[in-house]
Coordinates of C-alpha atoms in Angstrom, one line a residue:
M208 CA -92.7 -106.1 49.1
S209 CA -95.7 -107.8 47.6
R210 CA -96.7 -111.5 47.8
I211 CA -97.0 -113.3 44.5
L212 CA -98.7 -116.6 43.9
S213 CA -97.5 -118.3 40.8
A214 CA -100.0 -121.1 40.2
V215 CA -98.7 -123.3 37.4
A216 CA -100.9 -125.7 35.5
W217 CA -100.8 -129.3 36.7
P218 CA -99.5 -131.6 34.0
Y219 CA -101.4 -134.8 33.5
A220 CA -99.4 -137.9 34.7
N221 CA -100.5 -140.4 32.0
G222 CA -97.2 -140.2 30.4
P223 CA -94.0 -138.0 30.0
R224 CA -94.5 -134.3 29.0
H225 CA -93.5 -133.0 25.6
I226 CA -92.1 -129.5 24.8
G227 CA -95.5 -128.2 23.8
H228 CA -96.7 -128.6 27.4
V229 CA -93.8 -126.7 29.0
A230 CA -93.8 -124.0 26.4
G231 CA -97.4 -123.1 27.5
F232 CA -96.9 -123.1 31.3
G233 CA -93.5 -124.2 32.5
V234 CA -91.0 -121.7 31.0
P235 CA -93.3 -118.5 31.1
S236 CA -94.2 -119.1 34.8
D237 CA -90.6 -119.7 35.8
V238 CA -89.4 -116.5 34.0
F239 CA -92.1 -114.6 35.8
S240 CA -91.4 -116.1 39.2
R241 CA -87.7 -115.7 39.0
Y242 CA -88.1 -112.0 38.0
Q243 CA -90.6 -111.4 40.9
R244 CA -88.1 -112.8 43.4
M245 CA -85.4 -110.5 42.0
V246 CA -87.4 -107.4 42.5
G247 CA -87.9 -108.4 46.2
N248 CA -91.4 -109.9 46.1
D249 CA -92.3 -112.9 48.2
V250 CA -93.1 -115.6 45.7
L251 CA -94.9 -118.9 46.2
M252 CA -94.7 -121.0 43.1
V253 CA -96.7 -124.2 43.2
S254 CA -97.9 -127.0 41.0
G255 CA -97.9 -130.8 40.9
S256 CA -98.8 -133.9 38.9
D257 CA -102.5 -134.4 38.1
E258 CA -103.0 -138.1 38.7
H259 CA -106.7 -138.9 38.8
G260 CA -109.3 -139.6 36.1
T261 CA -110.0 -142.2 33.4
P262 CA -107.0 -141.5 31.2
I263 CA -104.8 -142.7 34.0
L264 CA -106.9 -145.9 34.2
I265 CA -106.6 -146.5 30.5
A266 CA -102.9 -145.9 30.4
A267 CA -102.4 -148.2 33.4
D268 CA -104.4 -151.0 31.7
E269 CA -102.3 -150.6 28.6
A270 CA -99.1 -150.8 30.7
G271 CA -100.3 -153.7 32.8
V272 CA -99.9 -151.9 36.1
T273 CA -102.2 -150.3 38.7
P274 CA -103.2 -146.7 38.4
Q275 CA -101.0 -145.7 41.4
Q276 CA -98.0 -147.5 40.0
L277 CA -98.5 -145.6 36.7
A278 CA -98.9 -142.3 38.5
D279 CA -95.8 -143.1 40.7
T280 CA -93.6 -143.7 37.6
N281 CA -94.8 -140.8 35.5
H282 CA -94.7 -138.3 38.5
R283 CA -91.1 -139.1 39.0
L284 CA -90.3 -138.7 35.3
I285 CA -92.0 -135.3 35.2
V286 CA -90.2 -134.2 38.4
E287 CA -86.9 -135.1 36.9
D288 CA -87.7 -133.3 33.6
F289 CA -88.8 -130.1 35.2
L290 CA -85.8 -130.1 37.5
A291 CA -83.6 -130.5 34.4
L292 CA -85.4 -127.5 32.8
G293 CA -84.7 -125.4 35.9
L294 CA -88.3 -124.7 36.9
S295 CA -88.0 -123.1 40.3
Y296 CA -91.0 -124.4 42.2
D297 CA -91.3 -123.8 45.9
L298 CA -93.3 -127.0 45.8
Y299 CA -94.1 -129.3 43.0
T300 CA -96.2 -132.1 44.5
R301 CA -99.0 -134.5 43.4
T302 CA -102.8 -135.0 43.7
T303 CA -102.6 -138.6 45.2
T304 CA -101.4 -137.1 48.6
R305 CA -103.6 -137.4 51.6
N306 CA -103.2 -133.7 52.1
H307 CA -104.7 -132.9 48.7
H308 CA -107.6 -135.3 49.3
R309 CA -108.4 -133.6 52.6
V310 CA -108.4 -130.1 51.1
V311 CA -110.5 -131.1 48.1
Q312 CA -113.1 -132.7 50.4
E313 CA -113.1 -129.6 52.6
M314 CA -113.8 -127.5 49.6
F315 CA -116.6 -129.9 48.4
T316 CA -118.2 -129.7 51.8
G317 CA -118.1 -125.9 52.0
V318 CA -119.7 -125.6 48.5
W319 CA -122.3 -128.2 49.4
E320 CA -123.2 -126.6 52.7
N321 CA -123.6 -123.2 50.9
G322 CA -126.1 -124.8 48.4
Y323 CA -124.2 -124.6 45.2
F324 CA -124.3 -128.2 44.3
V325 CA -127.5 -129.7 42.7
E326 CA -128.1 -133.4 42.3
Q327 CA -129.4 -134.4 38.9
T328 CA -130.0 -137.5 36.8
T329 CA -128.0 -137.2 33.6
T330 CA -126.7 -139.2 30.7
G331 CA -123.3 -140.7 30.9
A332 CA -121.1 -142.3 28.2
I333 CA -120.1 -145.9 28.4
S334 CA -117.6 -147.8 26.2
P335 CA -119.7 -150.8 24.8
S336 CA -116.6 -152.9 24.5
T337 CA -115.2 -152.4 28.1
G338 CA -118.2 -151.2 30.1
R339 CA -116.0 -148.4 31.5
T340 CA -117.1 -144.8 31.7
L341 CA -115.7 -142.6 28.9
P342 CA -114.6 -139.2 30.1
D343 CA -116.0 -136.2 28.3
R344 CA -112.6 -135.3 26.8
Y345 CA -112.3 -138.9 25.3
I346 CA -115.4 -138.4 23.3
E347 CA -115.3 -136.2 20.1
G348 CA -117.8 -135.2 17.3
T349 CA -119.3 -132.3 15.6
C350 CA -120.2 -129.3 17.7
P351 CA -124.0 -128.7 17.5
I352 CA -123.4 -124.9 17.8
C353 CA -120.6 -124.0 15.4
E354 CA -120.5 -127.3 13.5
Y355 CA -116.8 -127.7 14.2
D356 CA -115.6 -131.3 13.7
G357 CA -113.3 -132.2 16.5
A358 CA -115.3 -130.8 19.4
R359 CA -114.8 -132.6 22.7
G360 CA -117.5 -134.0 25.0
D361 CA -116.9 -131.2 27.6
Q362 CA -116.4 -128.2 25.4
C363 CA -115.7 -127.0 21.9
D364 CA -112.3 -125.3 21.5
N365 CA -113.5 -123.6 18.3
C366 CA -116.5 -121.6 19.7
G367 CA -115.7 -122.1 23.5
N368 CA -119.1 -123.3 24.5
Q369 CA -119.6 -125.9 27.2
L370 CA -120.9 -129.2 25.9
D371 CA -122.1 -132.6 27.1
P372 CA -121.1 -135.7 25.2
A373 CA -124.7 -136.4 24.2
D374 CA -124.9 -133.0 22.6
L375 CA -122.2 -133.9 20.0
I376 CA -123.3 -134.9 16.5
D377 CA -121.9 -138.4 15.5
P378 CA -120.0 -138.8 18.8
R379 CA -117.1 -141.3 18.9
S380 CA -114.6 -142.6 21.3
K381 CA -111.1 -141.2 20.8
I382 CA -109.7 -144.4 22.3
N383 CA -111.0 -146.9 19.7
G384 CA -113.5 -144.9 17.5
E385 CA -116.6 -146.8 18.7
T386 CA -119.9 -145.0 19.3
P387 CA -120.4 -144.6 23.0
Q388 CA -123.5 -146.0 24.8
F389 CA -125.4 -143.4 26.8
V390 CA -127.0 -144.4 30.1
E391 CA -128.8 -142.6 33.0
T392 CA -126.6 -141.9 36.0
Q393 CA -126.8 -139.7 39.1
H394 CA -124.3 -136.8 39.6
F395 CA -123.7 -133.6 41.4
F396 CA -123.5 -130.4 39.4
L397 CA -121.9 -127.1 40.3
D398 CA -124.7 -124.6 40.0
L399 CA -122.8 -122.2 37.7
P400 CA -126.0 -120.0 36.9
A401 CA -126.2 -119.1 40.6
L402 CA -122.6 -117.9 40.4
A403 CA -122.9 -116.2 37.0
E404 CA -123.5 -112.7 38.2
A405 CA -120.5 -112.8 40.7
L406 CA -118.3 -114.3 37.9
G407 CA -119.3 -111.6 35.5
E408 CA -118.6 -108.8 38.0
W409 CA -115.1 -110.4 38.7
L410 CA -114.4 -110.7 34.9
D411 CA -115.5 -107.1 34.3
E412 CA -113.1 -105.9 37.1
R413 CA -110.3 -107.9 35.5
E414 CA -111.0 -106.4 32.1
A415 CA -110.9 -103.0 33.5
S416 CA -107.5 -103.7 35.1
G417 CA -106.1 -104.0 31.5
T418 CA -103.7 -106.7 32.5
W419 CA -105.3 -109.8 30.9
R420 CA -104.3 -110.9 27.4
P421 CA -107.2 -109.8 25.1
N422 CA -107.9 -113.2 23.9
V423 CA -108.2 -114.6 27.4
I424 CA -110.6 -112.1 28.7
R425 CA -112.8 -112.3 25.5
F426 CA -112.9 -116.0 25.7
S427 CA -113.7 -115.9 29.4
Q428 CA -116.6 -113.5 28.9
N429 CA -117.9 -115.4 25.9
I430 CA -118.3 -118.7 27.7
L431 CA -120.2 -116.9 30.5
K432 CA -123.1 -116.2 28.1
E433 CA -124.1 -119.8 27.8
I434 CA -123.3 -120.9 31.4
R435 CA -125.1 -123.9 32.8
P436 CA -124.6 -126.4 35.7
R437 CA -121.5 -128.5 35.3
A438 CA -121.1 -132.1 36.6
I439 CA -118.4 -132.5 39.2
T440 CA -118.7 -136.2 39.9
R441 CA -117.9 -139.2 37.7
D442 CA -118.8 -142.8 37.4
I443 CA -115.2 -144.1 38.1
D444 CA -113.4 -145.9 40.8
W445 CA -110.1 -143.9 40.6
G446 CA -110.1 -140.6 42.3
I447 CA -111.2 -138.7 45.4
A448 CA -114.3 -140.0 47.2
V449 CA -117.5 -137.8 47.5
P450 CA -117.5 -136.9 51.2
L451 CA -121.3 -137.3 51.7
D452 CA -123.2 -140.2 53.3
G453 CA -124.5 -142.5 50.6
W454 CA -121.8 -141.4 48.3
R455 CA -118.5 -142.0 50.0
E456 CA -119.3 -145.6 50.4
N457 CA -119.9 -146.0 46.7
P458 CA -116.7 -147.2 45.1
A459 CA -117.9 -146.2 41.6
K460 CA -118.5 -142.5 42.3
R461 CA -115.6 -140.1 42.5
L462 CA -115.1 -136.4 42.1
Y463 CA -114.4 -135.1 38.7
V464 CA -110.7 -134.8 38.1
W465 CA -111.0 -131.2 37.0
F466 CA -112.9 -130.3 40.2
D467 CA -110.0 -131.7 42.3
A468 CA -107.1 -130.6 40.0
V469 CA -107.6 -126.8 40.3
I470 CA -108.0 -127.2 44.0
G471 CA -104.4 -128.4 43.8
Y472 CA -103.1 -124.8 43.8
L473 CA -104.6 -124.3 47.3
S474 CA -103.7 -127.8 48.6
A475 CA -100.0 -127.5 47.3
S476 CA -99.8 -124.1 49.1
I477 CA -101.0 -125.8 52.3
E478 CA -98.6 -128.7 51.9
W479 CA -95.7 -126.2 51.4
A480 CA -96.8 -124.3 54.6
R481 CA -97.0 -127.6 56.6
R482 CA -93.5 -128.6 55.4
S483 CA -92.1 -125.1 56.2
G484 CA -92.9 -125.5 59.9
D485 CA -95.6 -122.9 59.9
P486 CA -98.9 -124.7 58.9
E487 CA -100.8 -121.3 58.5
A488 CA -98.2 -119.7 56.3
W489 CA -100.2 -120.4 53.2
R490 CA -102.9 -117.9 54.3
A491 CA -100.7 -114.9 53.4
W492 CA -101.2 -115.9 49.7
W493 CA -104.9 -117.0 49.9
N494 CA -106.9 -115.0 52.5
P495 CA -107.6 -111.3 52.0
A496 CA -105.5 -108.9 54.1
P497 CA -107.5 -107.8 57.1
D498 CA -107.1 -104.1 56.3
G499 CA -107.5 -104.6 52.5
Q500 CA -103.9 -103.6 52.0
G501 CA -101.0 -105.7 50.7
E502 CA -103.3 -108.5 49.5
A503 CA -101.3 -111.2 47.5
R504 CA -101.6 -111.2 43.7
S505 CA -102.2 -114.6 42.0
Y506 CA -101.1 -115.5 38.4
Y507 CA -102.4 -118.7 36.9
F508 CA -100.3 -120.1 34.0
M509 CA -101.7 -122.6 31.4
G510 CA -102.5 -123.4 27.8
K511 CA -105.6 -122.0 26.1
D512 CA -107.5 -125.3 26.3
N513 CA -107.6 -124.8 30.1
I514 CA -109.1 -121.3 30.2
T515 CA -112.6 -122.6 31.0
F516 CA -111.3 -124.3 34.1
H517 CA -109.3 -121.4 35.5
A518 CA -111.5 -118.5 34.4
Q519 CA -114.8 -120.1 35.1
I520 CA -114.8 -123.4 37.1
W521 CA -112.1 -122.5 39.7
P522 CA -113.3 -119.0 40.4
A523 CA -116.9 -120.4 40.7
E524 CA -115.6 -123.0 43.3
L525 CA -114.0 -120.2 45.3
L526 CA -117.1 -118.0 45.1
A527 CA -119.4 -120.8 46.1
Y528 CA -117.1 -121.8 49.0
D529 CA -117.2 -118.3 50.2
G530 CA -120.9 -118.0 49.8
L531 CA -120.7 -115.2 47.3
G532 CA -123.3 -116.4 44.7
S533 CA -127.0 -115.7 44.4
R534 CA -127.7 -118.4 47.1
G535 CA -125.5 -116.6 49.6
G536 CA -123.7 -118.7 52.3
T537 CA -121.0 -118.5 54.9
T538 CA -117.2 -118.9 54.9
H539 CA -115.7 -122.1 56.3
D540 CA -112.5 -123.5 57.8
L541 CA -110.2 -122.3 55.0
G542 CA -111.6 -118.7 55.3
R543 CA -112.3 -116.3 52.6
L544 CA -110.2 -117.2 49.5
C545 CA -108.8 -114.8 46.9
L546 CA -109.8 -115.0 43.3
P547 CA -107.1 -115.1 40.5
T548 CA -105.5 -111.8 39.7
E549 CA -104.7 -112.9 36.2
V550 CA -105.2 -116.0 34.0
V551 CA -102.1 -116.1 31.9
S552 CA -103.0 -118.4 29.0
S553 CA -100.7 -119.3 26.2
E554 CA -101.7 -120.5 22.8
F555 CA -100.7 -123.8 21.2
L556 CA -97.3 -124.9 20.1
T557 CA -97.1 -127.1 17.0
M558 CA -94.2 -129.0 15.7
E559 CA -93.0 -128.7 12.1
G560 CA -96.5 -127.6 11.1
R561 CA -98.2 -130.5 12.8
K562 CA -100.2 -130.8 16.1
F563 CA -98.3 -132.6 18.9
S564 CA -99.5 -136.2 19.1
S565 CA -97.7 -138.9 21.2
S566 CA -99.7 -141.7 19.6
K567 CA -98.7 -140.5 16.1
R568 CA -95.1 -139.9 17.3
V569 CA -95.3 -136.2 16.4
V570 CA -93.6 -135.3 19.6
I571 CA -90.4 -134.2 21.3
Y572 CA -90.4 -135.1 24.9
V573 CA -88.7 -132.7 27.3
R574 CA -86.3 -135.4 28.4
D575 CA -85.1 -136.0 24.8
M576 CA -84.7 -132.3 24.2
L577 CA -82.6 -131.8 27.3
E578 CA -80.5 -134.9 26.8
R579 CA -79.2 -133.4 23.5
Y580 CA -79.4 -129.7 23.9
Q581 CA -78.7 -127.1 26.5
P582 CA -81.8 -126.2 28.6
D583 CA -81.3 -122.5 28.1
A584 CA -81.3 -122.9 24.3
F585 CA -84.8 -124.4 24.6
R586 CA -85.9 -121.8 27.3
Y587 CA -84.7 -119.0 24.9
F588 CA -86.6 -120.4 21.9
V589 CA -89.8 -120.5 24.0
A590 CA -89.3 -116.9 25.3
A591 CA -88.4 -115.5 21.8
A592 CA -90.7 -117.6 19.6
G593 CA -93.2 -119.4 21.8
P594 CA -97.0 -119.4 21.7
E595 CA -97.6 -116.3 23.9
N596 CA -100.5 -114.6 22.1
N597 CA -100.8 -116.7 18.9
D598 CA -100.2 -120.3 18.0
A599 CA -96.5 -120.9 17.2
D600 CA -94.6 -123.6 15.4
F601 CA -91.4 -125.3 16.6
T602 CA -89.1 -126.1 13.8
W603 CA -85.6 -127.5 14.1
A604 CA -84.4 -125.0 11.5
E605 CA -85.5 -122.0 13.6
F606 CA -84.2 -123.6 16.8
V607 CA -80.7 -124.1 15.3
Q608 CA -80.9 -120.6 13.8
R609 CA -81.8 -118.8 17.0
T610 CA -79.3 -120.8 19.0
N611 CA -76.5 -120.0 16.7
S612 CA -77.2 -116.4 15.5
E613 CA -78.7 -115.0 18.7
L614 CA -77.4 -116.9 21.7
V615 CA -74.0 -118.0 20.3
A616 CA -73.1 -115.2 18.0
G617 CA -74.9 -112.4 19.9
W618 CA -74.9 -112.9 23.6
G619 CA -72.3 -115.6 23.8
N620 CA -69.9 -113.8 21.6
L621 CA -70.2 -110.6 23.7
V622 CA -69.5 -112.6 26.9
N623 CA -66.6 -114.5 25.3
R624 CA -64.7 -111.5 23.8
T625 CA -65.2 -109.5 26.9
A626 CA -63.6 -112.2 29.1
T627 CA -61.0 -113.1 26.6
L628 CA -59.7 -109.5 26.2
I629 CA -59.7 -109.0 30.0
A630 CA -57.9 -112.2 30.6
K631 CA -55.3 -111.5 27.8
N632 CA -54.5 -107.9 28.8
F633 CA -55.0 -107.7 32.5
G634 CA -56.0 -111.1 34.0
E635 CA -58.5 -109.3 36.2
V636 CA -61.3 -106.7 35.8
P637 CA -59.5 -103.4 35.3
A638 CA -60.4 -100.1 37.0
A639 CA -62.0 -97.6 34.7
G640 CA -60.4 -94.3 34.0
E641 CA -62.2 -91.3 32.8
L642 CA -65.3 -92.2 30.8
A643 CA -65.8 -91.0 27.2
A644 CA -69.2 -90.0 25.9
A645 CA -69.6 -93.4 24.3
D646 CA -68.8 -95.2 27.5
S647 CA -71.4 -93.3 29.5
A648 CA -73.9 -93.6 26.7
V649 CA -73.7 -97.4 26.6
L650 CA -73.8 -97.8 30.4
D651 CA -76.9 -95.6 30.6
L652 CA -78.5 -97.6 27.7
V653 CA -77.9 -100.9 29.5
V654 CA -79.2 -99.8 32.9
T655 CA -82.5 -98.7 31.4
A656 CA -83.0 -102.4 30.4
F657 CA -83.8 -103.1 33.9
D658 CA -86.9 -101.0 33.8
T659 CA -88.0 -101.8 30.1
V660 CA -87.4 -105.6 30.3
G661 CA -88.7 -105.8 33.9
D662 CA -92.0 -104.0 33.0
H663 CA -92.5 -106.5 30.1
I664 CA -91.9 -109.6 32.4
A665 CA -94.2 -108.2 35.0
R666 CA -97.0 -107.9 32.4
N667 CA -96.2 -111.4 31.1
R668 CA -95.0 -110.0 27.8
M669 CA -92.1 -112.4 27.5
R670 CA -91.5 -111.9 23.8
L671 CA -91.2 -108.2 24.1
A672 CA -89.0 -108.6 27.2
I673 CA -86.4 -110.9 25.4
Q674 CA -86.5 -108.8 22.3
E675 CA -85.6 -105.7 24.4
A676 CA -82.8 -107.6 26.2
M677 CA -81.3 -108.9 23.0
R678 CA -81.6 -105.5 21.4
T679 CA -79.5 -104.1 24.2
V680 CA -77.0 -106.9 23.7
G681 CA -76.7 -105.8 20.0
E682 CA -76.0 -102.2 21.1
V683 CA -73.3 -103.3 23.4
N684 CA -71.7 -105.4 20.6
R685 CA -71.8 -102.3 18.5
Y686 CA -70.0 -100.3 21.2
V687 CA -67.3 -103.0 21.3
S688 CA -67.0 -103.0 17.5
D689 CA -66.8 -99.1 17.5
S690 CA -64.3 -99.0 20.4
E691 CA -62.0 -101.7 18.9
P692 CA -60.3 -102.5 22.2
W693 CA -58.0 -105.1 20.4
K694 CA -56.3 -102.2 18.5
I695 CA -55.6 -100.1 21.6
K696 CA -51.9 -100.8 22.1
D697 CA -50.4 -97.5 23.5
D698 CA -53.1 -96.3 25.9
P699 CA -53.5 -98.7 28.8
E700 CA -55.8 -96.5 30.7
R701 CA -58.2 -96.2 27.8
L702 CA -58.0 -100.0 27.2
A703 CA -58.8 -100.6 30.8
T704 CA -61.7 -98.2 30.7
V705 CA -63.3 -99.9 27.6
L706 CA -62.8 -103.3 29.1
H707 CA -64.3 -102.3 32.4
V708 CA -67.3 -100.9 30.6
M709 CA -67.7 -104.1 28.7
A710 CA -67.5 -106.1 31.9
Q711 CA -70.2 -103.9 33.6
C712 CA -72.5 -104.2 30.5
V713 CA -72.1 -108.0 30.5
A714 CA -72.7 -108.2 34.2
D715 CA -75.9 -106.0 33.9
L716 CA -77.2 -107.9 30.9
N717 CA -76.5 -111.2 32.7
V718 CA -78.9 -110.1 35.4
V719 CA -81.5 -109.0 32.9
L720 CA -81.3 -112.3 31.0
S721 CA -81.1 -114.5 34.0
P722 CA -84.8 -115.2 34.5
F723 CA -84.9 -116.6 30.9
L724 CA -81.4 -118.2 31.0
P725 CA -80.7 -119.2 34.7
F726 CA -78.2 -122.0 33.9
S727 CA -76.0 -119.7 31.6
A728 CA -76.5 -116.8 33.9
N729 CA -74.6 -118.7 36.6
A730 CA -72.0 -119.8 34.0
V731 CA -71.5 -116.2 32.7
D732 CA -71.1 -115.1 36.4
R733 CA -68.3 -117.5 36.8
V734 CA -66.6 -116.3 33.6
L735 CA -66.4 -112.9 35.1
G736 CA -64.9 -114.3 38.3
G737 CA -68.1 -114.6 40.3
A738 CA -69.4 -117.5 42.4
G739 CA -72.1 -118.5 39.8
D740 CA -75.0 -117.8 42.1
V741 CA -77.1 -115.4 40.2
Q742 CA -80.0 -117.8 40.0
P743 CA -80.5 -120.5 42.7
M744 CA -81.6 -123.8 41.2
P745 CA -84.4 -126.1 42.4
R746 CA -83.7 -129.5 43.9
L747 CA -85.4 -132.9 44.1
E748 CA -86.4 -134.1 47.6
E749 CA -87.8 -137.5 48.6
V750 CA -90.5 -136.8 51.2
E751 CA -92.9 -138.7 53.4
D752 CA -96.6 -138.1 53.0
L753 CA -97.6 -135.7 55.8
D754 CA -100.6 -137.8 56.7
G755 CA -99.2 -141.3 56.5
G756 CA -99.3 -142.2 52.8
A757 CA -96.5 -143.3 50.7
A758 CA -93.2 -141.3 50.1
Y759 CA -92.8 -139.4 46.8
P760 CA -90.4 -137.0 45.1
V761 CA -91.1 -133.3 45.0
I762 CA -89.4 -130.2 43.6
T763 CA -88.5 -127.5 46.0
G764 CA -85.7 -125.0 46.6
D765 CA -84.3 -122.1 48.6
Y766 CA -84.4 -119.0 46.4
S767 CA -83.6 -116.5 49.1
T768 CA -80.2 -115.7 47.6
T769 CA -81.5 -114.7 44.1
R770 CA -79.6 -111.7 42.8
A771 CA -81.4 -108.5 43.0
W772 CA -82.8 -106.8 39.8
R773 CA -80.4 -103.9 39.5
R774 CA -76.9 -103.0 38.5
H775 CA -74.2 -104.7 40.6
P776 CA -70.9 -102.8 40.1
V777 CA -68.0 -105.1 38.9
V778 CA -65.2 -105.1 41.3
P779 CA -61.8 -104.1 39.9
G780 CA -59.2 -106.8 40.7
T781 CA -61.6 -109.7 40.2
P782 CA -59.6 -112.4 38.5
V783 CA -60.8 -113.4 35.0
E784 CA -59.4 -116.3 33.1
K785 CA -59.6 -117.2 29.4
P786 CA -63.2 -118.5 29.0
S787 CA -64.8 -121.5 27.5
P788 CA -67.9 -120.8 25.4
V789 CA -71.1 -120.7 27.4
F790 CA -73.3 -121.7 24.6
R791 CA -72.7 -124.7 22.2
K792 CA -73.0 -123.9 18.5
L793 CA -75.2 -126.4 16.7
D794 CA -74.1 -128.0 13.5
S795 CA -76.6 -127.4 10.6
A796 CA -76.9 -131.2 10.2
V797 CA -78.9 -131.2 13.4
V798 CA -82.0 -130.2 11.4
E799 CA -81.9 -133.2 9.1
E800 CA -80.9 -135.6 12.0
E801 CA -83.9 -134.4 14.0
L802 CA -86.3 -134.6 11.1
S803 CA -85.1 -138.1 10.3
R804 CA -85.5 -139.1 14.0
L805 CA -89.1 -137.6 13.9
E806 CA -90.1 -139.4 10.7
G807 CA -88.5 -142.6 12.0

């Protein structure tokens, strides 16, 4: 058994999340985590709502509420949406907890004591109309390096280089289009050049492992070439206080939201441990094993716009806290902390050829999708056609086509006719007689899917995994068509054997598909007379802040009964009734309806 940390990107709580967000981090991380539990690994899947920073202040002002009230509302919305999508977090929490503040300030203090923060006078951007600080990501202009029009004030997504707002050519506010005013201000900077050699060695080691997606490792190594100190404090009154004398008393200075957000993976793990009754349990996923054996592996899931923060900023924070840069240093209360095993970054999902934009109403919110369509239909689309290695486009035409031709006519049809024939002819799973060559061949073919599909999932190759699983579904459908059990009238033993083989193939493929389709996996299990417990589901809990703050909802769950990743022989005599379809066929009119809704 291995320990696996699934560290899932923290969605920003300035509004509800759309399907582009969960296509990049939500569904892929859940498929991976469910599979790892099935093969017997000890998984800790953590995330939460990112609730600090200027965008929260702006959204709160627009809504006429306080930042905390806005965060409370949106955190609950996100929790409910992710629960409805079946994302199996061990803990989905938030960054406004006192536990998170404490862990972030401990990390800051350790990095400070090791000498990896430098204090500098720099130029900050102010909105002339409001006097409020403009965050780097709310300023855009032309990149001075590659001349890309649309670079942000913190980095250029086109060339990957780190930027400052003042570097941009013709900078403008994304909020109202005005030209920012630049003023001098004092801030702490993370001394990335002092950590560059250690970061480079880590990235070279990761490249040699051959596990990272090529675009991610290349991007990570490229941004290392132009590395420079990065500000980790901001002129803002909403966020985590800087834990130093002369700073903590200043209400207008707070830690940069991205400095604290990535620490959330650690603070969520610590919160999970504290709630489990063993406050030190988190260390098994974060501290190196004493003998160097059995060290946990950690996988970080996100969209490509966050590679910088997970392949540079977060590893740099960890290295600095452990004193492993050129300045040296010592370990602190949290102990030596493990670096990421893999940064699993997806590309962007567009919608009908356009970039998602809530302000321009080019958007499908998760809640709206799940109110109208089955969660597994959307999960299937993400796995089969999502932005794994290249940008992908969500279209309603393809969504309807894949749902109807692959889920309904492919997998759903196999399940339905298997159960229908068994219910009609026997009323229970029949015992098999002597197997014919075709029977053995299809059973052998299906059982190999556990290895081939499982290997793809373990390597975060979700498209290949679902393609192989559905290819196998097609082969079993071909076996059924060739065997023609509906024509077997005078050989009950042969009919029983074919239907037993069909039931076994469906049971096997249901396990194989269950990380992708957890809701329907439980439904298919019930169709075959089971208890519907292939994939345990997450639950929402209202919890008290462990350190005296306000109560809040979290996602958690007990996944210890997850079905093992192997063949489970069907049991002759198990009652099987005439089934209802597991998947809903979509009317072709859905396409025009949704396009009209989008344009409206």
